[in-house]
Short mmCIF file of C-alpha atoms in Angstrom, two decimals:
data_model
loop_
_atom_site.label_atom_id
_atom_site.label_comp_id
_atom_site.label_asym_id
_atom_site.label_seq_id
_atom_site.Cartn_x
_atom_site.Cartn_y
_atom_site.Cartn_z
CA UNK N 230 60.24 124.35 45.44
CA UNK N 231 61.19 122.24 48.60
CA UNK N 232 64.12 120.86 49.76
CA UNK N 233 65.11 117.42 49.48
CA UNK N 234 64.65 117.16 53.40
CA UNK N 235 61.64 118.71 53.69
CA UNK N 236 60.25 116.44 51.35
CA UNK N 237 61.89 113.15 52.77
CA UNK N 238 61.06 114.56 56.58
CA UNK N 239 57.14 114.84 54.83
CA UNK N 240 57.53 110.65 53.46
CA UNK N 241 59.45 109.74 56.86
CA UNK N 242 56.28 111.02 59.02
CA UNK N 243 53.90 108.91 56.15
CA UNK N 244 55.92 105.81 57.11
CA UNK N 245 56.06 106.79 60.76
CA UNK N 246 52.33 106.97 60.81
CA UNK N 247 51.87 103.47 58.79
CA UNK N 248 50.00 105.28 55.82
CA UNK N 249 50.72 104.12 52.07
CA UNK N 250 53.21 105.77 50.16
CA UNK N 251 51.27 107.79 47.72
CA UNK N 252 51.83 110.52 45.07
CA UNK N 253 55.92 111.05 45.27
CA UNK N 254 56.40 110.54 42.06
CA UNK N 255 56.32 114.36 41.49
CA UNK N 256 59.06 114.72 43.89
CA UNK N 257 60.80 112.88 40.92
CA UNK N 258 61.34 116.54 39.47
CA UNK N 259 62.93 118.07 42.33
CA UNK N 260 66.66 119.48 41.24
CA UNK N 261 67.65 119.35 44.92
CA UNK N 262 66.61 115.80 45.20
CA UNK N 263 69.02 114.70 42.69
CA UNK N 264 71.81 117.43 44.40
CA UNK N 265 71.21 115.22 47.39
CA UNK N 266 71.91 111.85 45.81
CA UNK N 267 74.73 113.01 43.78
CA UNK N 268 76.64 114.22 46.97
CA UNK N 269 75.57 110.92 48.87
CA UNK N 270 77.11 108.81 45.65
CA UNK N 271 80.10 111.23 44.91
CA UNK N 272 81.61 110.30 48.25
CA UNK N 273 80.88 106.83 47.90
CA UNK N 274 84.48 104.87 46.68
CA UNK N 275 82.77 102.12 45.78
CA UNK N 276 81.73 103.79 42.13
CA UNK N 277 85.45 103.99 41.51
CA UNK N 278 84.77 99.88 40.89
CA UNK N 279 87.76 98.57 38.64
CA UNK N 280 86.19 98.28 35.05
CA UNK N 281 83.73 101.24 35.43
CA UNK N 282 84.46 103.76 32.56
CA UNK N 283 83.54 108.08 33.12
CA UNK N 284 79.76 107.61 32.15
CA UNK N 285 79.46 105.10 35.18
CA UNK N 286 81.65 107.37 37.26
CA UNK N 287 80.78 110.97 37.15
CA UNK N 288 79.00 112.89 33.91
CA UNK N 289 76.90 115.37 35.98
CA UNK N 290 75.94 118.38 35.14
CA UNK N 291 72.94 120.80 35.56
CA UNK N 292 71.46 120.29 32.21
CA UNK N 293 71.59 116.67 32.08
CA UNK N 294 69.81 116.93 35.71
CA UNK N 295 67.07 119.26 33.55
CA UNK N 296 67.25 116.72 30.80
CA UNK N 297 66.50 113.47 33.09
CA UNK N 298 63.71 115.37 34.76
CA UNK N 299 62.23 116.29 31.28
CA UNK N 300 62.14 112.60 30.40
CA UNK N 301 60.56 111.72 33.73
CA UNK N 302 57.64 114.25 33.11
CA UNK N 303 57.13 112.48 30.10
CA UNK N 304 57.43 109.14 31.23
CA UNK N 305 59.76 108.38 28.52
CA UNK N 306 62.79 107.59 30.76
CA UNK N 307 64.35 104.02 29.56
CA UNK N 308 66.91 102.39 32.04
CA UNK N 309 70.27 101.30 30.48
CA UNK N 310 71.32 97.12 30.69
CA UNK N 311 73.79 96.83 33.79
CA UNK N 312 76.81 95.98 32.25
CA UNK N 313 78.43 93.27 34.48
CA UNK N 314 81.86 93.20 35.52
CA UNK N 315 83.14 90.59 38.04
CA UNK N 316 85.49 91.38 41.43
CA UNK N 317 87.50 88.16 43.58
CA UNK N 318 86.03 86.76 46.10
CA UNK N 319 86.99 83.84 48.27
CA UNK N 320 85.94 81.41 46.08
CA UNK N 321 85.62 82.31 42.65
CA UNK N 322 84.21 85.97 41.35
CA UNK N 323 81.36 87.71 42.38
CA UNK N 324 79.11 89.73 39.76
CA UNK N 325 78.96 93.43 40.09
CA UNK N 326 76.88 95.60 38.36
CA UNK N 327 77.63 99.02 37.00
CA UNK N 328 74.72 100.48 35.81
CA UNK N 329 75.50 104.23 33.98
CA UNK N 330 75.70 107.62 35.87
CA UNK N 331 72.06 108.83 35.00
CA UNK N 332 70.62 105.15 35.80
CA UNK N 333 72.57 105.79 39.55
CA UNK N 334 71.57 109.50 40.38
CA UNK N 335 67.64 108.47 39.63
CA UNK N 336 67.99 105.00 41.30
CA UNK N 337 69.59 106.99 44.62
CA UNK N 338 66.74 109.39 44.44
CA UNK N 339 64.29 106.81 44.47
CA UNK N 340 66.24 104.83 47.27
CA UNK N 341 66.07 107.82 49.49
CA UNK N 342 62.42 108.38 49.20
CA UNK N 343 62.09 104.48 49.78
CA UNK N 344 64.54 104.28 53.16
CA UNK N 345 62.53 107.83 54.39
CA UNK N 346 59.47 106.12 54.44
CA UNK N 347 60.19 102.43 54.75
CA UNK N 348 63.04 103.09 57.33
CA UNK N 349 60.42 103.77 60.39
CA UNK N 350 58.79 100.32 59.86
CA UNK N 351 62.13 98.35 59.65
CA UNK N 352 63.12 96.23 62.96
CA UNK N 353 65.23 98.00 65.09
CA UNK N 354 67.22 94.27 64.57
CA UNK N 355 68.10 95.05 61.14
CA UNK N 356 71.24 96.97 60.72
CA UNK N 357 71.99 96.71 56.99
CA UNK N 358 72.44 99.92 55.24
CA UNK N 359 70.36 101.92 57.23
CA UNK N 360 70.94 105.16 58.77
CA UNK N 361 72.92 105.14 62.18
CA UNK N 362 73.06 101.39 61.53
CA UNK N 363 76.06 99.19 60.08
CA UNK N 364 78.20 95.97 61.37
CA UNK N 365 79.01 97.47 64.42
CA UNK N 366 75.99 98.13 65.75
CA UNK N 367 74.39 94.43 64.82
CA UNK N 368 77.96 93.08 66.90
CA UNK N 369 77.25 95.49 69.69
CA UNK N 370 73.89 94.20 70.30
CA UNK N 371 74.46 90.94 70.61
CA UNK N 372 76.16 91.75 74.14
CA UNK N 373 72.50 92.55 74.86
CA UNK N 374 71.08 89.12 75.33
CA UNK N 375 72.67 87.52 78.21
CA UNK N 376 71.72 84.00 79.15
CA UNK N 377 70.83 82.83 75.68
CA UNK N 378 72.41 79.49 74.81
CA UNK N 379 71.76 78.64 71.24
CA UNK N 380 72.94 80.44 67.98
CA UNK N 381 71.38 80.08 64.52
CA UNK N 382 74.11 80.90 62.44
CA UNK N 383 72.17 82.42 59.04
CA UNK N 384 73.17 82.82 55.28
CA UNK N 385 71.39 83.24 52.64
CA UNK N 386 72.22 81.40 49.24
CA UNK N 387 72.76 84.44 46.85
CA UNK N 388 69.98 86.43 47.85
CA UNK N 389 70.49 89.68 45.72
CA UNK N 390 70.58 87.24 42.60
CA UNK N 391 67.32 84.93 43.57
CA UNK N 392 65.09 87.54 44.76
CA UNK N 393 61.59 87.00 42.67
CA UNK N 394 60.66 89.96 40.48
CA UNK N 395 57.17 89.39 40.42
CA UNK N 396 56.74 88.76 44.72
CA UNK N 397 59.59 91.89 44.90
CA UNK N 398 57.13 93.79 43.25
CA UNK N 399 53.66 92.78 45.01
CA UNK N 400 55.99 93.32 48.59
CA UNK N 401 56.32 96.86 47.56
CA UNK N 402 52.66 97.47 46.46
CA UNK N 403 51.64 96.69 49.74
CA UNK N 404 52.58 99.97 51.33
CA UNK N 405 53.47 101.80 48.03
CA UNK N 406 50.71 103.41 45.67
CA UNK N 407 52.37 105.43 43.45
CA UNK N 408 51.67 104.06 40.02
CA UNK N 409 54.64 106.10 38.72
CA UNK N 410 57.32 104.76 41.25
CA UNK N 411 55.76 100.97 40.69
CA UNK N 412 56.54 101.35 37.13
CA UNK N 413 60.04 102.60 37.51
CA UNK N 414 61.18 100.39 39.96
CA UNK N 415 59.58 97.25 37.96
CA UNK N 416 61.08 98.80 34.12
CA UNK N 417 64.48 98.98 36.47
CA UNK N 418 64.28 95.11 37.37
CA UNK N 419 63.19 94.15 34.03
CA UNK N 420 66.13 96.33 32.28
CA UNK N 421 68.61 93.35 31.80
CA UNK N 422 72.13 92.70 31.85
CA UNK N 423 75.19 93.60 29.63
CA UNK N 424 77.90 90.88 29.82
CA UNK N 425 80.44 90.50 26.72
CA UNK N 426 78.13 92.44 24.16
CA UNK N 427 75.29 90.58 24.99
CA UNK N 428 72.09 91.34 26.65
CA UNK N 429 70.32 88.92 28.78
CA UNK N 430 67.08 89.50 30.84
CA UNK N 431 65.81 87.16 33.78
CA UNK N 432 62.47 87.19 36.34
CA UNK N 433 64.61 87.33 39.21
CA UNK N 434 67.31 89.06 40.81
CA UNK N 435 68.53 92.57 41.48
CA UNK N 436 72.28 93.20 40.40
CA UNK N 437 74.48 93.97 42.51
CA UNK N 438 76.31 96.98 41.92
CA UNK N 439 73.02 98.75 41.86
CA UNK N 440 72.46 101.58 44.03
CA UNK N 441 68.65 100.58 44.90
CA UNK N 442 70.26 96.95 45.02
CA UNK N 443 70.51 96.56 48.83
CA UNK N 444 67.10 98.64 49.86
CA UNK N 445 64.68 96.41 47.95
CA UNK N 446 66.44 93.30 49.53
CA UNK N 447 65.96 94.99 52.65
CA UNK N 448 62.05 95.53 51.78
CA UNK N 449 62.11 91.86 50.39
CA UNK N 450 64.27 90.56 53.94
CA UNK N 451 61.87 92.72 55.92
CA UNK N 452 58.48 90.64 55.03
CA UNK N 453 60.23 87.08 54.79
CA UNK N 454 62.10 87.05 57.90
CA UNK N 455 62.20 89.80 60.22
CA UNK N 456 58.03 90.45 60.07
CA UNK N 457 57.77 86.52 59.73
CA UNK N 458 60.13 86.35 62.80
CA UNK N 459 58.23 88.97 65.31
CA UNK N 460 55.05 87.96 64.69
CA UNK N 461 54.92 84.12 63.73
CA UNK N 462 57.89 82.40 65.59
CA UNK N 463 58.75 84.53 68.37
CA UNK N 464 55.34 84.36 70.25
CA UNK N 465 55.08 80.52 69.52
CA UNK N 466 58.79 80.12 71.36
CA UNK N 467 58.76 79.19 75.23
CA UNK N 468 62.22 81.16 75.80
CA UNK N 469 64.03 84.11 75.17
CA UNK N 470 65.04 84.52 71.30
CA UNK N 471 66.38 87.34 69.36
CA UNK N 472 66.86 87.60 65.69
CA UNK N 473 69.99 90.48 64.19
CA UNK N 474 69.83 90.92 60.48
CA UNK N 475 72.65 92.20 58.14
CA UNK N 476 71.48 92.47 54.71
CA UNK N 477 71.64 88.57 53.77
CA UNK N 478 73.56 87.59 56.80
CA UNK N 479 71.72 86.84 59.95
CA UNK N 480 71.69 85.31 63.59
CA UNK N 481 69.35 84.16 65.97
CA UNK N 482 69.62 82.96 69.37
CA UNK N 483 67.50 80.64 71.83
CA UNK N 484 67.37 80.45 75.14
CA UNK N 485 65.94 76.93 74.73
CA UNK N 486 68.02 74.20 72.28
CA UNK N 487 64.33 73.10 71.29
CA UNK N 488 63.03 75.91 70.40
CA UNK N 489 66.15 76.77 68.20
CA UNK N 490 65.67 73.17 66.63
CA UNK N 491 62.39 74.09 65.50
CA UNK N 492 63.38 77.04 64.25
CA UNK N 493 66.16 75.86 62.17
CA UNK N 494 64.11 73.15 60.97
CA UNK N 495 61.31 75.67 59.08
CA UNK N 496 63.56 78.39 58.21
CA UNK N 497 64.43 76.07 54.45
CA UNK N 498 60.44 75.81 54.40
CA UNK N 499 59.96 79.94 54.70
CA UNK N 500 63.12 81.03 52.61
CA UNK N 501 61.95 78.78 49.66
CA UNK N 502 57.94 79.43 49.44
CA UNK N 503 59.63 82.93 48.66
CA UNK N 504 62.42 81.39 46.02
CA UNK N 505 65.05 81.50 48.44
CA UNK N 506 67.26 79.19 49.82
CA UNK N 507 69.67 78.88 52.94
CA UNK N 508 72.86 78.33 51.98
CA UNK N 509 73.47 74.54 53.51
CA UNK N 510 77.04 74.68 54.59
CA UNK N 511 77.07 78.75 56.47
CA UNK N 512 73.79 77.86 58.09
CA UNK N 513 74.18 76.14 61.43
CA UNK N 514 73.17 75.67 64.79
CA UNK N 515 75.86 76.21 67.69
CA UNK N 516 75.62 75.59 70.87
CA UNK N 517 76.77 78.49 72.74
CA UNK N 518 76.31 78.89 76.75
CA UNK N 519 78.21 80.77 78.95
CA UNK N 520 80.80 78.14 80.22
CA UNK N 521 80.29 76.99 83.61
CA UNK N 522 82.79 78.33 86.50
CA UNK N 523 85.16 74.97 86.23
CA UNK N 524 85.51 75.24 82.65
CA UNK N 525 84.00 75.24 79.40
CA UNK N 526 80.42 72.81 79.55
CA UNK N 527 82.21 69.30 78.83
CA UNK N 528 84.30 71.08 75.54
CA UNK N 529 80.94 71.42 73.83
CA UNK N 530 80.82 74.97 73.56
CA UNK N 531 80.87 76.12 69.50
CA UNK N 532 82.06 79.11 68.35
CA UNK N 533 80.11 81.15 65.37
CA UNK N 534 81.06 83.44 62.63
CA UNK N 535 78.76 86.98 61.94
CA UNK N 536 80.29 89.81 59.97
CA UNK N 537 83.50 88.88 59.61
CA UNK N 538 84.19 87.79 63.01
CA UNK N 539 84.09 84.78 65.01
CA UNK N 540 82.53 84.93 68.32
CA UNK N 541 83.37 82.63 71.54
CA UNK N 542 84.17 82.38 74.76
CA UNK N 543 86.73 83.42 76.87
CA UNK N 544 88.01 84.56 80.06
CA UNK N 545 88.99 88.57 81.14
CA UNK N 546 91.70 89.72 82.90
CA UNK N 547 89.33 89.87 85.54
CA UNK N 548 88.31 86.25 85.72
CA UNK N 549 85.70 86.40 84.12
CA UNK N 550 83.63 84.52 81.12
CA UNK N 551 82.90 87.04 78.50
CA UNK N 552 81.96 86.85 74.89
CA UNK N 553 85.03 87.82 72.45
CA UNK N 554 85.39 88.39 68.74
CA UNK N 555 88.48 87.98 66.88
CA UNK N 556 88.93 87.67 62.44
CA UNK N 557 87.53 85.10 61.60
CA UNK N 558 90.15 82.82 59.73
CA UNK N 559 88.95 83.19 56.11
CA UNK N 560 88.88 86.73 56.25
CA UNK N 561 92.19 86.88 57.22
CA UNK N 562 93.67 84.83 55.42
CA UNK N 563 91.81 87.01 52.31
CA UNK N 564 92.83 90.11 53.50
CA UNK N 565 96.87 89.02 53.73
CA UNK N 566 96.84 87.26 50.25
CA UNK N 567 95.47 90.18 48.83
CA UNK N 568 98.07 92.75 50.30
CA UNK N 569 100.86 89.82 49.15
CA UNK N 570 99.41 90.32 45.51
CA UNK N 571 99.13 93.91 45.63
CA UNK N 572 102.26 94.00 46.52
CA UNK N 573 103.66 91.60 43.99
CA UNK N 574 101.90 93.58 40.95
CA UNK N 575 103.01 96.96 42.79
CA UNK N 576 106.09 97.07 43.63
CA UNK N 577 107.54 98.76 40.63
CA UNK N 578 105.21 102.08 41.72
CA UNK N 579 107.44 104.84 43.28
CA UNK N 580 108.27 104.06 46.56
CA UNK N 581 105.75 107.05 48.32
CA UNK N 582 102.63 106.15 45.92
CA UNK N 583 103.38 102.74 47.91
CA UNK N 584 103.30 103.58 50.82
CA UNK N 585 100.11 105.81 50.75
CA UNK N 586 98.04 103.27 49.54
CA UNK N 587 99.56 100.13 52.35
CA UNK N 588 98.24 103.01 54.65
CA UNK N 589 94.71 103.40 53.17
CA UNK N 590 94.53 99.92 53.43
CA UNK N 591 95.75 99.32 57.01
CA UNK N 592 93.32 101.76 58.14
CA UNK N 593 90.43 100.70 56.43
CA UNK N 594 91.44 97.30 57.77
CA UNK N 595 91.84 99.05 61.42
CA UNK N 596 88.86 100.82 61.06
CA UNK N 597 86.35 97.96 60.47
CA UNK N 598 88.42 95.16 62.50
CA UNK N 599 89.07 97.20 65.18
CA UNK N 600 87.22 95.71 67.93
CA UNK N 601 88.15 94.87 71.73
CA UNK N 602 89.60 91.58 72.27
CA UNK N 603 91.29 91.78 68.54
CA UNK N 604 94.52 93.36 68.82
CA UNK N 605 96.50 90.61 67.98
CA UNK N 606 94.33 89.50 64.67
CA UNK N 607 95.49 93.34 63.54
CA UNK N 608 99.22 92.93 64.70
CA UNK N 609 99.22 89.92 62.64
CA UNK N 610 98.10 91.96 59.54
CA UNK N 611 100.20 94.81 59.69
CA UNK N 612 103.35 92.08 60.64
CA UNK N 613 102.21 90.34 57.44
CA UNK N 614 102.28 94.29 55.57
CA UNK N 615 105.68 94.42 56.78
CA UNK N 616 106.72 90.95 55.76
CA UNK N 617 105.22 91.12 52.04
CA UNK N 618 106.25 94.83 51.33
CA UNK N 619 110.12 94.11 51.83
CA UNK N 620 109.86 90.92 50.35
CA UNK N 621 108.46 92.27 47.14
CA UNK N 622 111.11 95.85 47.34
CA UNK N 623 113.83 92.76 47.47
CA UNK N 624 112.38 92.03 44.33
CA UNK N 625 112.71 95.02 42.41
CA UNK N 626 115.42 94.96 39.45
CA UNK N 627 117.32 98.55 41.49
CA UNK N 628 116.30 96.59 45.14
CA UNK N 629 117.66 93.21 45.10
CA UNK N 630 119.47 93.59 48.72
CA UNK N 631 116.99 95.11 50.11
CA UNK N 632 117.62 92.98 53.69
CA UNK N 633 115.73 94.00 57.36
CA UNK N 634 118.13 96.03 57.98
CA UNK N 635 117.65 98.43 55.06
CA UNK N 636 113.85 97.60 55.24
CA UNK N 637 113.90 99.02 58.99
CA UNK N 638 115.38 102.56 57.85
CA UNK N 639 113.12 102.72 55.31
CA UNK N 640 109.98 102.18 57.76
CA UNK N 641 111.63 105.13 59.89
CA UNK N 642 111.00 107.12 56.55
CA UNK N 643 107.55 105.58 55.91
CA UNK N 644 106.17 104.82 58.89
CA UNK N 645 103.54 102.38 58.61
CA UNK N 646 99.70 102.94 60.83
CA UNK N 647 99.71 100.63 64.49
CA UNK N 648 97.42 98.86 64.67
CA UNK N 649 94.55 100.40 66.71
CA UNK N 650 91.09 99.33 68.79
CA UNK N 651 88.85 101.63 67.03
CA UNK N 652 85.19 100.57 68.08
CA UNK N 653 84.65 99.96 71.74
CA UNK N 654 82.64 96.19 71.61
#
């Protein structure tokens, strides 16, 4: 039997070459296929999602590998409801998904045969999920486009939850003829949804949570915007443009303010012939020019958020105007309320168990804010660490003087992570 690689290095070359994607179901019974995918979602943290229970975590084994196979042979395989949990988010909760173990390691097989062969024909623009692509590498190229004056700042109205089943499905038939792979992925979509006992089924969406989740909204993305983009508006523009796409989140930028006004005017028009909509109020059109050398153009000059970080102008030690990023304000202000609760419905946790997870979470915060031009975004962070930790210590029933001065011996003990410019943007 093959490997997993050989046989994803054998679907890569189809999509390099532009052929359809045919007979793969087969490769549906390959035991190192499914070795592959559990290693790629073992590592992944995300699965330890609070209000998953062991069967959505980890039940592998060998035999139930032999057993899933069996059931695939026979085309008997029946996908499980996602049961839905819900996380915080900014404004409310966000649903999650959290479909079970055996519904994960066959959705992650079929997501790597999908990215093998669609990955070649994605834009080079698109940077979500892909390999040797992430939120770094959409920031870094927007240093590429010198000279361009207007920005298109892009977000989609839940995308993951409005995407149309039945024009998901005729997207993928395009390229993909594999009977046996249509029918999984469209039983997957039509498997429903598990929320307080009750099951619920709609013709639209793909829950989040779900491993295959974020590759058929890139497939979906792909053919409304970035194709649409390349082919339709970009030729029909009489200045530079450039279009970077992270999963839902997008930018574009014009040389020419008219051609970005005609842009922004038909995007609503393409995003909802395809049951999408632009979200109204994170959609918007900045202007954005390098600031002449007496100052910034008359005070016109916007600024505009993409990833997490809001981008503007400003001068370098040298002199000169340069494009910076710092936090943008709603993500910080998230990530320091969130360490204040954590700390507030922690504190009674021995004091090292503490202090090993403030560090996990400083350097996760280091690791993804960590851009040039940001240091003192991330001092204010781990300042507001500092701040919350020995406020909440002071709280504890054995720790009521717990003062600065105290607090400052104990950091000498537990030293927390400085904060550090990891990516160089």
């Amino acid at each position: 039997m093959q490997t997993a690689e050989a046989v994803l290095n054998i679907i890569r070359e189809r999509g390099q070459r532009g052929l359809p994607l045919e007979r793969v179901y087969r490769h549906l019974y390959n035991h190192d296929l499914y070795l592959r995918a559990y290693g790629k979602l073992y590592r992944n943290k995300g699965a330890m999602t609070p209000g998953a229970t062991p069967e959505t975590v980890d039940r592998m084994s060998l035999a139930k590998i032999d057993s899933l196979i069996e059931s695939l042979r026979q085309e008997r395989y029946h996908w499980t409801p996602v049961r839905r949990t819900h996380i915080p988010k900014a404004k409310g909760k966000r649903p999650l998904g959290l479909p079970t173990w055996s519904d994960k390691l066959l959705q992650e097989a079929i997501r790597q045969i999908l990215e093998a062969y669609y990955e070649p024909q994605f834009s080079p623009h698109s940077h979500g999920f892909g390999p040797g692509r992430g939120c770094h590498t959409a920031l870094r190229e927007i240093q590429q486009w010198p000279g361009v004056k207007w920005f298109i700042e892009g977000d989609i109205r839940a995308c993951f939850d409005a995407i149309p089943h039945n024009q998901l499905r005729e997207m993928i038939k395009q390229r993909v003829k594999d009977g046996g792979i249509l029918r999984l992925i469209g039983k997957w979509l039509n498997a429903g949804v598990m929320e307080a006992g009750e099951v619920s089924y709609a013709d639209k969406g793909s829950p989040q949570g779900g491993v295959i989740s974020p590759m058929l909204a890139n497939v979906y993305l792909h053919y409304v915007l970035d194709e649409w983009y390349e082919q339709e508006v970009k030729p029909r523009l009489s200045g530079r443009s450039f279009l970077i796409r992270f999963a839902d989140d997008f930018i574009i930028g014009c040389e020419l303010e008219r051609d970005a006004r005609r842009i922004m005017a038909v995007l609503p028009k393409r995003f909802g012939r395809y049951g999408l909509s632009i979200h109204p109020d994170k959609t918007k059109l900045v202007k954005f020019g390098k600031p002449s050398r007496k100052g910034p153009s008359s005070g016109r000059n916007g600024t505009f958020d993409f990833l997490g970080f809001t981008h503007y102008w400003a001068k370098s030690r040298r002199g000169y105007w340069v494009i910076k990023r710092k936090t943008a304000g709603k993500r910080q202000r998230r990530t320091i309320k969130a360490i204040w609760q954590w700390c507030k419905e922690n504190r009674h946790q021995p004091l090292p168990e503490q202090y090993r997870m403030l560090c996990l979470k400083l350097r996760g915060h280091y690791q993804y804010y960590g851009i040039r031009s940001n240091y003192r975004q991330l001092e204010n962070v781990a300042q507001e660490v500092r701040r919350a930790w020995r406020y909440w210590l002071n709280r504890r029933g054995s720790q009521r003087n717990m003062d600065w001065e105290k607090f400052e011996k104990l950091l000498k003990q537990f030293p927390l992570p400085i904060p550090r410019i990891v990516h160089n943007i």
